[in-house]
Short mmCIF file of C-alpha atoms in Angstrom, two decimals:
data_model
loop_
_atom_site.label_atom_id
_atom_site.label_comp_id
_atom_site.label_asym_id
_atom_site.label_seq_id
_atom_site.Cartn_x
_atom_site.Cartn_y
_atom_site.Cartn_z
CA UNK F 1 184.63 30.88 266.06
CA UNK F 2 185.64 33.60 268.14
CA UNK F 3 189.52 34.88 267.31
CA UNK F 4 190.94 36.79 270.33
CA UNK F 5 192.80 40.34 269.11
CA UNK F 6 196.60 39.89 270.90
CA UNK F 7 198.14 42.92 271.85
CA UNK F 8 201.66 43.43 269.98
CA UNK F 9 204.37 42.06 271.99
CA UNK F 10 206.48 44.86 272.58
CA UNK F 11 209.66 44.66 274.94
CA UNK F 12 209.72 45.74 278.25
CA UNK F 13 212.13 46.92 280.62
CA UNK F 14 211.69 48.20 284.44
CA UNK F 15 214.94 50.05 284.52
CA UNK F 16 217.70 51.64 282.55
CA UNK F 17 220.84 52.19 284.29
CA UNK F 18 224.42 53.59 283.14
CA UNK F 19 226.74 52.73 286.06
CA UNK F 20 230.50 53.55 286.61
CA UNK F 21 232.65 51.20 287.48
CA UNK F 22 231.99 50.93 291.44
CA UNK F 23 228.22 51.09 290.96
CA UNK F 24 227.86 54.60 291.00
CA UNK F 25 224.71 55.89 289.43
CA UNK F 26 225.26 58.25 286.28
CA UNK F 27 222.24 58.08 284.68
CA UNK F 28 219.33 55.55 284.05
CA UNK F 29 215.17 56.00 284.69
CA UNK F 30 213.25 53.72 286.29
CA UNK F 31 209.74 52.59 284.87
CA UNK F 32 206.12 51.58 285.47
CA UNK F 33 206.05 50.12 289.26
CA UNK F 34 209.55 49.45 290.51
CA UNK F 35 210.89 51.32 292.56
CA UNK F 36 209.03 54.84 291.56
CA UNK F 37 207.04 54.61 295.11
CA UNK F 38 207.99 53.36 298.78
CA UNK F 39 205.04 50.89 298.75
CA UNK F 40 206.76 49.41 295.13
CA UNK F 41 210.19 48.08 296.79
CA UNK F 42 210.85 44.51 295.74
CA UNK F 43 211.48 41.88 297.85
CA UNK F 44 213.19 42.57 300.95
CA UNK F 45 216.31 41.59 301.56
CA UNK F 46 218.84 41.08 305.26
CA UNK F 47 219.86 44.76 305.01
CA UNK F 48 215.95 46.24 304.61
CA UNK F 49 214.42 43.83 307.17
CA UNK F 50 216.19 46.40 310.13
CA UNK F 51 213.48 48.90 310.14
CA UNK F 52 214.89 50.70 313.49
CA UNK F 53 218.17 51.57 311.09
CA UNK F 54 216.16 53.13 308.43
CA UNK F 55 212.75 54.33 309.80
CA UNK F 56 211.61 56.52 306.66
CA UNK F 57 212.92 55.03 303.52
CA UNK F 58 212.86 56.93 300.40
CA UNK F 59 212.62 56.05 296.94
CA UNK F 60 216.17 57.05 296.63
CA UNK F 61 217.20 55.13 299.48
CA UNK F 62 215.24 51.86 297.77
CA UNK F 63 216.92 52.73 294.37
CA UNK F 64 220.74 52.90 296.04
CA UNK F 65 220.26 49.71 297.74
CA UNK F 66 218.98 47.61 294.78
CA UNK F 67 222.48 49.55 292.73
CA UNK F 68 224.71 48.50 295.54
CA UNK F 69 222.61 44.90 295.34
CA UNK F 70 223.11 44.72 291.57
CA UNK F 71 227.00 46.41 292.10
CA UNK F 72 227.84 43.09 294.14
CA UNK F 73 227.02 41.02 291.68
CA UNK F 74 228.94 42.64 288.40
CA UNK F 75 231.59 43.97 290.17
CA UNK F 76 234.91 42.66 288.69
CA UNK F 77 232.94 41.38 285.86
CA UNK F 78 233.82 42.89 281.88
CA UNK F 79 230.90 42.39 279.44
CA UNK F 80 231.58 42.55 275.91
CA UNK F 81 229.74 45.00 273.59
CA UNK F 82 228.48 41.85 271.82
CA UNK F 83 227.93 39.49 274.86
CA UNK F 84 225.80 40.99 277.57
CA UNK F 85 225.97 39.31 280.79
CA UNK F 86 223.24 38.49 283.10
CA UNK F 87 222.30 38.24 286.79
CA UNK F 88 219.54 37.79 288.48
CA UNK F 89 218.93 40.56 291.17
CA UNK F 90 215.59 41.07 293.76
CA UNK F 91 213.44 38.44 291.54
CA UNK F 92 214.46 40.80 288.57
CA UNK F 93 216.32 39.80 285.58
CA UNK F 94 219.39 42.26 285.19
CA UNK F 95 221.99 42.35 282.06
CA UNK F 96 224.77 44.51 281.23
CA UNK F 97 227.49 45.08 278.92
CA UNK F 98 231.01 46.86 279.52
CA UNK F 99 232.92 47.25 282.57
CA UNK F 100 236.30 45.95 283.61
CA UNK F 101 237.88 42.99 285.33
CA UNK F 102 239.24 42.66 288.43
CA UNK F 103 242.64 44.32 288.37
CA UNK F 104 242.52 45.86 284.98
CA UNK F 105 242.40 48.54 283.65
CA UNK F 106 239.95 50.36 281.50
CA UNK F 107 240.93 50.26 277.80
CA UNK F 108 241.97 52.61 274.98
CA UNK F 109 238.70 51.72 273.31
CA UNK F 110 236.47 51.42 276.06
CA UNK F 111 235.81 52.24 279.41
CA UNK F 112 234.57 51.25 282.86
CA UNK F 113 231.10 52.55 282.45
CA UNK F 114 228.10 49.68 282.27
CA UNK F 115 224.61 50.06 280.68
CA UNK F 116 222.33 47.78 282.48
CA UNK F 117 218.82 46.88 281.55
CA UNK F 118 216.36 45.65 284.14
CA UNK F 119 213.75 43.59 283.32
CA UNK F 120 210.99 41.10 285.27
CA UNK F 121 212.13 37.52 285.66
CA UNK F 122 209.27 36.27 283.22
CA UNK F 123 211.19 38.52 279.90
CA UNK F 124 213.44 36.64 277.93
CA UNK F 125 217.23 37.06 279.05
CA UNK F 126 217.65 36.94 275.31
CA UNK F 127 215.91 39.76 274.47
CA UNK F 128 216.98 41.87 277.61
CA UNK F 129 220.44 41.26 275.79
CA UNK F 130 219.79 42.07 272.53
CA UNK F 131 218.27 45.62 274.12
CA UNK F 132 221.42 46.27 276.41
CA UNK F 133 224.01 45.63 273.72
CA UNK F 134 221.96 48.10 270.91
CA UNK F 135 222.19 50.80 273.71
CA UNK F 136 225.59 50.50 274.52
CA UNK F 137 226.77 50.15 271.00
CA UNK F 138 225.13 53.61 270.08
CA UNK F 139 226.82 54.86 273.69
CA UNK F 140 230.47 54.18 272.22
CA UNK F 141 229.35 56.27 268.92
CA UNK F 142 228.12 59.09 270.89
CA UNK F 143 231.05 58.90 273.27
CA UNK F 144 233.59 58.47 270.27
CA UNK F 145 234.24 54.96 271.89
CA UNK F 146 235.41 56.66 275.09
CA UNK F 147 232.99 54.94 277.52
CA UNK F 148 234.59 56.41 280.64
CA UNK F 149 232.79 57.77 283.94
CA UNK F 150 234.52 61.15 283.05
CA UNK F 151 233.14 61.22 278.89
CA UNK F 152 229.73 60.17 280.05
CA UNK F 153 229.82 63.02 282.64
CA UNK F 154 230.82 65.65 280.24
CA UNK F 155 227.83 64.72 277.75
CA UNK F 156 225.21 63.40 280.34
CA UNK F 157 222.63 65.47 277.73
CA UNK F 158 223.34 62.94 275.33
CA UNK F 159 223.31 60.22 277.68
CA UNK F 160 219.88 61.24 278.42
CA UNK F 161 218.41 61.51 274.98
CA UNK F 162 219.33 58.62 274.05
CA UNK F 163 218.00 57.02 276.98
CA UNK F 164 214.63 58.66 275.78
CA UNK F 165 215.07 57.81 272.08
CA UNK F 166 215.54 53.59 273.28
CA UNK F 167 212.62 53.37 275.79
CA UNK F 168 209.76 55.71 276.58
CA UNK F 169 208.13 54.78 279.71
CA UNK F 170 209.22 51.22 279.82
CA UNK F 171 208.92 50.55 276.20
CA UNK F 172 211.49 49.50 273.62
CA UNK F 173 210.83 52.03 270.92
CA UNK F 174 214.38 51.53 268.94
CA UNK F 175 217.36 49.20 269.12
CA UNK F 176 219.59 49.50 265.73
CA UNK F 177 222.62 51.81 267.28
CA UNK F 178 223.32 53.71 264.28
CA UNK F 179 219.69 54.57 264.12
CA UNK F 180 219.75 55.61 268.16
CA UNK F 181 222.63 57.38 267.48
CA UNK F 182 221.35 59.52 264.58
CA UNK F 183 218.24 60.08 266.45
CA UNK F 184 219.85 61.67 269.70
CA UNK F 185 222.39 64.25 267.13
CA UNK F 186 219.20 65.15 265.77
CA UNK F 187 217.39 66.07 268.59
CA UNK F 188 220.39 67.75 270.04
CA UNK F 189 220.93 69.67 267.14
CA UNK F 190 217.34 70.87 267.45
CA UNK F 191 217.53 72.17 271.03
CA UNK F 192 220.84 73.91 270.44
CA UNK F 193 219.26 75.20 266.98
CA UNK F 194 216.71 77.39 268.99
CA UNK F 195 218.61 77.78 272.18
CA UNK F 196 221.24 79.61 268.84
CA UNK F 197 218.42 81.59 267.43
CA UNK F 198 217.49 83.07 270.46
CA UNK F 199 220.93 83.99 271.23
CA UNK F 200 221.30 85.38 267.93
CA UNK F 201 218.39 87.56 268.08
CA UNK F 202 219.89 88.95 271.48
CA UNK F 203 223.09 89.38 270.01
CA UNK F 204 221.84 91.31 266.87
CA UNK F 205 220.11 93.43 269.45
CA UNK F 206 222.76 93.94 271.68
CA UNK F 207 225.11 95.01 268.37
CA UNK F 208 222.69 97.76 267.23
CA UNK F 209 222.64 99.17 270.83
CA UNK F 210 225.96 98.98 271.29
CA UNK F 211 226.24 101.09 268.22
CA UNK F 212 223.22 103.75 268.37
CA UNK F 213 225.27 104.59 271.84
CA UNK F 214 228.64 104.81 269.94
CA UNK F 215 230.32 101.21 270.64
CA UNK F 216 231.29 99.65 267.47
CA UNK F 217 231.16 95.95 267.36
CA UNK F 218 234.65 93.68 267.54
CA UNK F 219 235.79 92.95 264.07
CA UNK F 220 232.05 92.25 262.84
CA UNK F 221 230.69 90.23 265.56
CA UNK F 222 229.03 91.01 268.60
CA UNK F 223 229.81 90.45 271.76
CA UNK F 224 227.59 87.45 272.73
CA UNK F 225 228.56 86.44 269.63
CA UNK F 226 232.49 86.74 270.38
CA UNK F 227 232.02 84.86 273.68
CA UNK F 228 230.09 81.87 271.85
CA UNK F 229 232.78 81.73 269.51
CA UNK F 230 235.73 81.56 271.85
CA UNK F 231 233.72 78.92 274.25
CA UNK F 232 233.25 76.67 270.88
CA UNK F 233 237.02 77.52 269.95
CA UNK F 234 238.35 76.40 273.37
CA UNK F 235 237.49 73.12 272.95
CA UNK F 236 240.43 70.59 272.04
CA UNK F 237 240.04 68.40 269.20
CA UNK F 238 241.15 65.23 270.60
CA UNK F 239 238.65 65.93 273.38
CA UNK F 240 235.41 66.39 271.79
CA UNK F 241 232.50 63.76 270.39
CA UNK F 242 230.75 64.35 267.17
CA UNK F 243 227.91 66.40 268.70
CA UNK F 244 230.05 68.84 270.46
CA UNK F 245 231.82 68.72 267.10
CA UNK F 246 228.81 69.46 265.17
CA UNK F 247 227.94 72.21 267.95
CA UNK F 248 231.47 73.80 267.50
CA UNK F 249 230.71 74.44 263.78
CA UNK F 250 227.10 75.46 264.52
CA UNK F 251 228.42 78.39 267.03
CA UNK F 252 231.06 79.75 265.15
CA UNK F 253 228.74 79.93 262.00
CA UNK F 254 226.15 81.76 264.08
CA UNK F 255 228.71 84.16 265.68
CA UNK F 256 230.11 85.40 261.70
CA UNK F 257 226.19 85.92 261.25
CA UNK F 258 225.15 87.60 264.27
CA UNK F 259 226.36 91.10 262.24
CA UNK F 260 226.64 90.29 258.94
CA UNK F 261 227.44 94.30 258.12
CA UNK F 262 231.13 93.58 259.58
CA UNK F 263 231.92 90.83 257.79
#
């Protein structure tokens, strides 16, 4: 008896989009062969059958039209966190979560921003759900449940990572929102970490040259240091998300330590 090895079924997706609340791109990747090449478009639709309007279309151009496609159909539509909604768009299988309604207005603890997952029309709608509402959860913790075009715009670095952390290359790798969360802080600690030590090694520099030529630092710290701390102290607490937070703490720590002789 011959027993055939299965490969593991892991989830896929085709695209990853964060959306504001008239369909405007913010983020989002797209994966394997949608819409990463000219000759990958899907099917075409009335507006791409008029090859004299748009001669040489781009991947770009393909991408926009399939948003403005997909914007159509969610438009006025408000998913909850815990009940992704789904549409079918270009033979693909499309669900999303937040948003408003028509004629209202974003609230206090949420926003008009959607995360959409794109999947093929064979993938469970199910599962495509389960995915979109685990991203968008661990979106409102990273955006301190502010899930606004203009809070997504100020931390698009986290929006980023955390796309990374939940797919690589059209592949679910995590789901659990605290634990996509936690992953992203982590890994933005870690850039910031050596992006610190290498300003602290300039500033340390910059202090003992300011003082072999007879310029003594300002009240112990340096001046790179000094500018850190005032960008980090400029920052208004009602305005900030735990990772600028934990960023804050990180710079003004680092500045005291940049000249430790003048503290």
């Amino acid at each position: 008896m011959v027993i055939s090895a299965l490969p593991p079924l892991l989830p896929r997706v085709d695209a990853i989009l964060i959306l504001d609340g008239e369909g405007n791109r913010l983020a989002g990747k797209y994966y394997g062969d949608f819409l990463t090449s000219t000759s990958s478009s899907p099917s075409t639709t009335d507006e791409e059958k008029e090859p004299s309007s748009k001669p040489n279309l781009t991947v770009e151009d393909l991408r926009s039209s399939f948003e403005r496609q997909l914007q159509t159909k969610i438009q006025g539509i408000a998913a909850r966190p815990d009940a992704a909604e789904v549409i079918t768009v270009n033979n693909k299988t499309a669900v999303f979560c937040g948003g408003t309604a028509h004629g209202a207005t974003p609230s206090g603890s949420g926003g008009d921003v959607r995360v959409v997952h794109v999947g093929p029309n064979t993938e469970s709608e199910l599962l495509l759900a389960y995915l979109c509402e685990g991203m968008y959860e661990a979106l409102g913790h990273l955006m301190g449940g502010q899930t606004d075009r203009n809070m997504v715009l100020d931390n698009l670095e986290l929006v980023f990572l955390l796309i990374d952390e939940h797919c690589d290359g059209g592949i679910i790798l995590e789901v659990d929102a605290n634990k996509l969360a936690g992953s992203v802080l982590l890994r933005d600690e870690e850039e910031n970490g050596d992006m610190m030590n290498g300003a602290g090694a300039g500033a340390e520099q910059a202090a003992a040259g300011g003082q072999a030529g007879g310029m003594p630092a300002m009240n112990g710290f340096s001046a790179a240091g000094f500018n850190i701390g005032m960008g980090a102290r400029g920052l208004q607490s009602g305005d900030i998300t735990i990772a600028q937070a934990f960023r804050q703490a990180k710079a003004q720590i680092i500045a005291g330590l940049s000249n430790p002789e003048g503290m």
